[in-house]
Amino acid sequence: MFGTTALFDELQRIQREMESVFGSTPWANGIRSSSAGFPPVNVGTTADEVDVYFFAPGVNPESWNISIQNNVLSVAGERRVIREEGASYYRKERFDGEFRRTFSLPDDIDPERVDANYKDGVLHIRLQRKESSKPRQIKVN
Amino acid sequence: MTDKTELATKNETEIKPVARQPEPSIRPAVDIFEDESGITLHADMPGISKDRLSVKVEGDTLSIEGDAEIPVPDNMEPLYADIRATHYQRSFTLSSEMDTDKVEASLNHGVLTLRIPKREEHKPRKIEVNVG
């Protein structure tokens, strides 16, 4: 039958486009993630590290709970919006409550070498790759 | 039909200002409430520090604007992004009883708080009733 290969090519193309829009599979939201949408997250990689950014303003710094287990990064926290009683509210758009987001990490992350920094409402987690997995130049004698 | 063609020809020769691509910006989420003495606004602006924030009142328009600063290592390749802009912008129309000269702004962990007081003469006043 003619056209079968073309169809599969098309499906592959669509899948590639979906991946480029929604991010590749390892970074799909973990099944244990809650509180859809808060906080928004960006992830970037270099040869040496993986950087995860949580855009989470107004989080009580004591409430951050970051852990790595079985190559899954889990980040939880709490943001309480103080509501004024007796005031009339015109807009209530801001997230209020507890949140948790989980991510599967690439295999080459060293769980011992992770640091996190919370500044101006952005939590920045730096995860170093294992030394053995870094690209190495091979010299030809 | 002839008119249409003429119009199209004319447009082509006209010198038009270059259409500027609107800067992609984030509309920060806000809470707004009013009590007896004024209006309070909270806005989520992660990545904004004091020197990168601008709060302006022009006429009756209050606008908040800023550029987030995110520390990014060299040669970083984006893998996943919920946030695709670093510019924040949102504006609101104020009414005349707000005292725009006395707006107070503060920033705490990326949350902007604005306090816009009402003019003295517009604050509700309690009228004492004298009982004879």
Coordinates of N, CA, C and O in Angstrom, one line a residue, chain A residues 21-24 27 29 38-46 49 51 53 55-59 61 79 81 83-84 86-95 101 118-122 124, chain B residues 27-35 39-40 42-50 68-84 88 90 92 108-111 115:
Chain A
V21 N 7.2 21.7 21.9 CA 6.4 22.6 22.6 C 6.2 22.3 24.1 O 6.3 23.2 24.9
F22 N 6.0 21.1 24.4 CA 5.7 20.8 25.8 C 6.9 20.2 26.6 O 6.7 19.9 27.7
G23 N 8.0 20.2 26.0 CA 9.2 19.7 26.7 C 9.3 18.2 26.5 O 8.3 17.5 26.2
S24 N 10.5 17.7 26.5 CA 10.7 16.2 26.3 C 10.2 15.4 27.5 O 10.1 15.9 28.6
W27 N 10.9 15.4 31.4 CA 10.5 16.6 32.2 C 9.0 16.7 32.4 O 8.5 17.7 32.8
N29 N 5.5 16.5 34.0 CA 5.2 16.6 35.4 C 5.0 15.3 36.1 O 4.4 14.4 35.5
F38 N 0.9 26.1 39.9 CA 1.8 26.9 40.8 C 2.8 26.1 41.5 O 2.4 25.0 42.0
P39 N 4.0 26.5 41.5 CA 4.6 27.6 40.8 C 5.0 27.2 39.4 O 5.3 26.0 39.2
P40 N 5.0 28.2 38.5 CA 5.6 27.9 37.1 C 7.0 27.5 37.2 O 7.7 28.0 38.1
V41 N 7.5 26.6 36.3 CA 8.9 26.1 36.4 C 9.6 26.3 35.1 O 8.9 26.1 34.0
N42 N 10.8 26.6 35.1 CA 11.7 26.5 33.9 C 12.9 25.6 34.2 O 13.3 25.6 35.4
V43 N 13.3 24.9 33.2 CA 14.4 24.0 33.4 C 15.4 24.2 32.3 O 15.0 24.3 31.1
G44 N 16.7 24.2 32.6 CA 17.7 24.4 31.6 C 18.9 23.5 31.9 O 19.1 23.0 33.1
T45 N 19.7 23.1 30.9 CA 20.8 22.2 31.1 C 22.1 22.8 30.5 O 22.0 23.5 29.5
T46 N 23.2 22.4 31.1 CA 24.5 22.7 30.5 C 25.2 21.3 30.6 O 24.7 20.3 31.1
E49 N 25.7 20.8 34.5 CA 24.6 20.9 35.5 C 23.2 21.0 34.9 O 23.1 21.3 33.7
D51 N 19.7 23.1 35.8 CA 19.1 24.2 36.6 C 17.6 24.2 36.6 O 17.0 24.2 35.5
Y53 N 14.2 26.3 37.9 CA 13.8 27.6 38.5 C 12.3 27.5 38.8 O 11.5 27.2 38.0
F55 N 9.2 29.8 40.0 CA 8.8 31.2 40.1 C 7.7 31.2 41.2 O 6.5 31.1 40.9
A56 N 8.1 31.3 42.4 CA 7.2 31.2 43.6 C 7.4 32.3 44.6 O 8.0 32.2 45.6
P57 N 6.8 33.5 44.3 CA 6.9 34.6 45.2 C 6.1 34.4 46.4 O 5.1 33.8 46.4
G58 N 6.6 35.1 47.5 CA 5.8 35.1 48.7 C 5.7 33.8 49.5 O 4.9 33.6 50.3
V59 N 6.6 32.8 49.2 CA 6.6 31.6 49.9 C 7.4 31.8 51.2 O 8.4 32.4 51.3
P61 N 9.9 31.1 53.6 CA 11.2 30.4 53.3 C 11.4 29.1 54.2 O 12.0 28.1 53.7
R79 N 2.4 28.7 50.5 CA 2.2 30.2 50.4 C 0.9 30.5 51.0 O -0.2 30.1 50.5
V81 N -1.7 33.5 51.6 CA -2.1 34.8 51.4 C -3.0 35.3 52.5 O -3.9 34.7 52.9
R83 N -5.6 37.3 54.1 CA -6.8 38.0 53.6 C -7.3 38.9 54.8 O -7.3 38.5 55.9
E84 N -7.6 40.1 54.4 CA -8.1 41.1 55.4 C -9.6 41.0 55.6 O -10.3 41.0 54.6
G86 N -13.3 42.0 56.5 CA -14.0 43.2 56.5 C -13.8 44.1 55.3 O -14.5 45.0 55.0
A87 N -12.7 43.8 54.5 CA -12.4 44.5 53.3 C -13.2 43.9 52.2 O -13.5 42.8 52.1
S88 N -13.5 44.8 51.2 CA -14.1 44.2 50.0 C -13.1 43.9 48.9 O -12.3 44.8 48.6
Y89 N -13.2 42.7 48.4 CA -12.2 42.2 47.5 C -12.7 42.4 46.0 O -13.8 42.1 45.7
Y90 N -11.8 43.0 45.2 CA -12.1 43.1 43.8 C -11.5 42.0 43.0 O -12.0 41.6 42.0
R91 N -10.3 41.6 43.4 CA -9.6 40.5 42.6 C -8.9 39.6 43.6 O -8.3 40.1 44.5
K92 N -9.1 38.3 43.3 CA -8.3 37.3 44.1 C -7.7 36.3 43.1 O -8.3 35.3 42.8
E93 N -6.6 36.7 42.5 CA -6.0 35.8 41.5 C -4.8 35.0 42.0 O -4.4 34.1 41.3
R94 N -4.3 35.4 43.1 CA -3.1 34.8 43.6 C -3.3 33.5 44.3 O -4.2 33.3 45.0
F95 N -2.4 32.5 44.0 CA -2.5 31.2 44.6 C -2.3 31.3 46.1 O -1.5 32.0 46.6
R101 N 5.5 19.9 43.5 CA 5.8 19.5 42.1 C 6.9 18.5 42.1 O 7.9 18.7 42.9
Y118 N 16.9 30.9 47.4 CA 15.6 31.5 47.2 C 15.8 33.0 47.2 O 16.2 33.6 48.2
K119 N 15.6 33.7 46.1 CA 15.9 35.2 46.0 C 14.8 35.9 45.2 O 14.5 35.4 44.1
D120 N 14.3 37.0 45.7 CA 13.3 37.7 45.0 C 12.1 36.9 44.5 O 11.5 37.1 43.5
G121 N 11.8 35.8 45.3 CA 10.7 35.0 44.9 C 10.9 33.9 43.9 O 10.0 33.3 43.4
V122 N 12.2 33.7 43.5 CA 12.6 32.6 42.6 C 13.4 31.6 43.3 O 14.5 32.0 43.9
H124 N 16.0 28.7 42.9 CA 16.9 28.2 41.9 C 17.6 27.0 42.5 O 18.3 27.1 43.4
Chain B
R27 N 1.5 39.2 32.6 CA 0.5 39.9 33.4 C 0.5 39.4 34.8 O 0.0 38.3 35.0
P28 N 1.1 40.1 35.7 CA 1.2 39.5 37.1 C -0.1 39.3 37.7 O -1.1 40.1 37.5
A29 N -0.3 38.2 38.4 CA -1.5 37.9 39.2 C -1.6 38.9 40.3 O -0.6 39.2 41.0
V30 N -2.8 39.4 40.6 CA -3.0 40.4 41.7 C -4.2 40.0 42.6 O -5.1 39.3 42.2
D31 N -4.1 40.5 43.8 CA -5.2 40.6 44.7 C -5.4 42.1 45.0 O -4.5 42.8 45.2
I32 N -6.7 42.5 45.0 CA -7.0 43.9 45.3 C -8.1 44.0 46.2 O -9.2 43.3 46.0
F33 N -8.0 44.7 47.3 CA -9.1 44.9 48.2 C -9.1 46.4 48.7 O -8.1 47.1 48.7
E34 N -10.3 46.8 49.2 CA -10.5 48.1 49.7 C -11.0 48.1 51.1 O -11.9 47.3 51.4
D35 N -10.5 49.0 51.9 CA -11.1 49.2 53.2 C -11.4 50.7 53.4 O -11.4 51.4 52.4
I39 N -7.0 51.5 49.1 CA -7.0 50.3 48.4 C -5.6 49.7 48.5 O -4.6 50.4 48.5
T40 N -5.6 48.3 48.7 CA -4.3 47.6 48.7 C -4.2 46.7 47.6 O -5.2 46.0 47.2
H42 N -1.7 43.5 45.9 CA -0.6 42.6 46.0 C -0.4 42.0 44.6 O -1.4 41.6 44.0
A43 N 0.8 42.0 44.1 CA 1.1 41.5 42.7 C 2.3 40.5 42.8 O 3.3 40.8 43.5
D44 N 2.1 39.4 42.1 CA 3.2 38.4 42.1 C 4.2 38.7 41.0 O 3.9 38.7 39.8
M45 N 5.4 39.1 41.4 CA 6.4 39.5 40.4 C 7.8 38.8 40.7 O 8.7 39.5 41.1
P46 N 7.8 37.5 40.6 CA 9.1 36.8 41.0 C 10.2 37.2 40.1 O 10.1 37.4 38.9
G47 N 11.4 37.4 40.7 CA 12.6 37.8 40.0 C 12.8 39.3 39.9 O 13.8 39.8 39.3
I48 N 11.9 40.0 40.5 CA 12.0 41.5 40.5 C 12.6 42.0 41.8 O 12.2 41.6 42.9
S49 N 13.7 42.8 41.6 CA 14.3 43.5 42.8 C 13.9 44.9 42.7 O 13.3 45.4 41.7
K50 N 14.2 45.6 43.8 CA 13.7 47.0 44.0 C 14.1 47.9 42.8 O 13.3 48.7 42.3
A68 N 12.5 40.9 35.2 CA 13.0 39.9 36.1 C 14.4 39.6 35.8 O 14.9 39.6 34.7
E69 N 15.2 39.4 36.9 CA 16.6 39.0 36.7 C 16.8 37.6 37.2 O 16.6 37.3 38.4
I70 N 17.1 36.7 36.3 CA 17.2 35.3 36.6 C 18.7 34.9 36.3 O 19.2 35.0 35.2
P71 N 19.4 34.3 37.3 CA 20.8 33.9 37.1 C 20.8 32.7 36.3 O 20.3 31.6 36.6
V72 N 21.4 32.8 35.1 CA 21.5 31.7 34.1 C 23.0 31.4 33.8 O 23.7 32.3 33.5
P73 N 23.4 30.1 34.0 CA 24.8 29.8 33.6 C 25.0 30.0 32.1 O 24.1 29.9 31.3
D74 N 26.3 30.2 31.7 CA 26.7 30.3 30.3 C 26.3 29.0 29.6 O 26.3 27.9 30.1
N75 N 25.9 29.2 28.3 CA 25.6 28.0 27.4 C 24.5 27.2 27.9 O 24.4 26.0 27.6
M76 N 23.6 27.8 28.6 CA 22.4 26.9 29.1 C 21.4 26.7 27.9 O 21.1 27.7 27.2
E77 N 21.0 25.5 27.8 CA 20.0 25.2 26.8 C 18.6 25.0 27.5 O 18.5 24.2 28.5
P78 N 17.6 25.7 27.1 CA 16.3 25.5 27.8 C 15.7 24.1 27.5 O 15.8 23.7 26.3
L79 N 15.2 23.5 28.5 CA 14.7 22.1 28.3 C 13.1 22.2 28.5 O 12.4 21.5 27.8
Y80 N 12.7 23.0 29.4 CA 11.3 23.1 29.6 C 11.0 24.5 30.2 O 11.8 25.0 31.0
A81 N 9.9 25.2 29.7 CA 9.7 26.5 30.2 C 8.2 26.8 30.3 O 7.5 26.9 29.3
D82 N 7.7 27.1 31.6 CA 6.4 27.6 31.8 C 6.4 29.1 31.6 O 5.5 29.7 31.1
I83 N 7.6 29.7 31.9 CA 7.7 31.2 31.8 C 8.6 31.5 30.6 O 9.7 31.1 30.5
R84 N 8.0 32.3 29.7 CA 8.8 32.5 28.5 C 9.0 34.0 28.3 O 9.4 34.5 27.2
Y88 N 7.4 42.2 33.1 CA 6.1 42.2 33.7 C 5.4 43.6 33.4 O 6.1 44.6 33.4
R90 N 1.4 45.6 33.9 CA -0.1 45.6 34.1 C -0.5 47.0 34.6 O 0.3 47.6 35.3
F92 N -3.9 49.8 35.8 CA -5.2 49.9 36.4 C -5.6 51.3 36.3 O -4.8 52.2 36.3
N108 N 8.5 42.2 48.8 CA 9.0 41.1 49.7 C 8.9 39.8 49.0 O 7.9 39.3 48.7
H109 N 10.1 39.1 48.9 CA 10.2 37.8 48.2 C 9.4 37.8 46.9 O 8.6 36.9 46.6
G110 N 9.5 38.9 46.1 CA 8.9 38.9 44.8 C 7.4 39.3 44.8 O 6.8 39.1 43.8
V111 N 6.9 39.7 45.9 CA 5.5 40.1 46.0 C 5.5 41.7 46.2 O 6.1 42.2 47.1
R115 N -0.1 50.4 48.5 CA -1.1 51.0 49.3 C -1.5 52.3 48.7 O -0.6 53.2 48.6

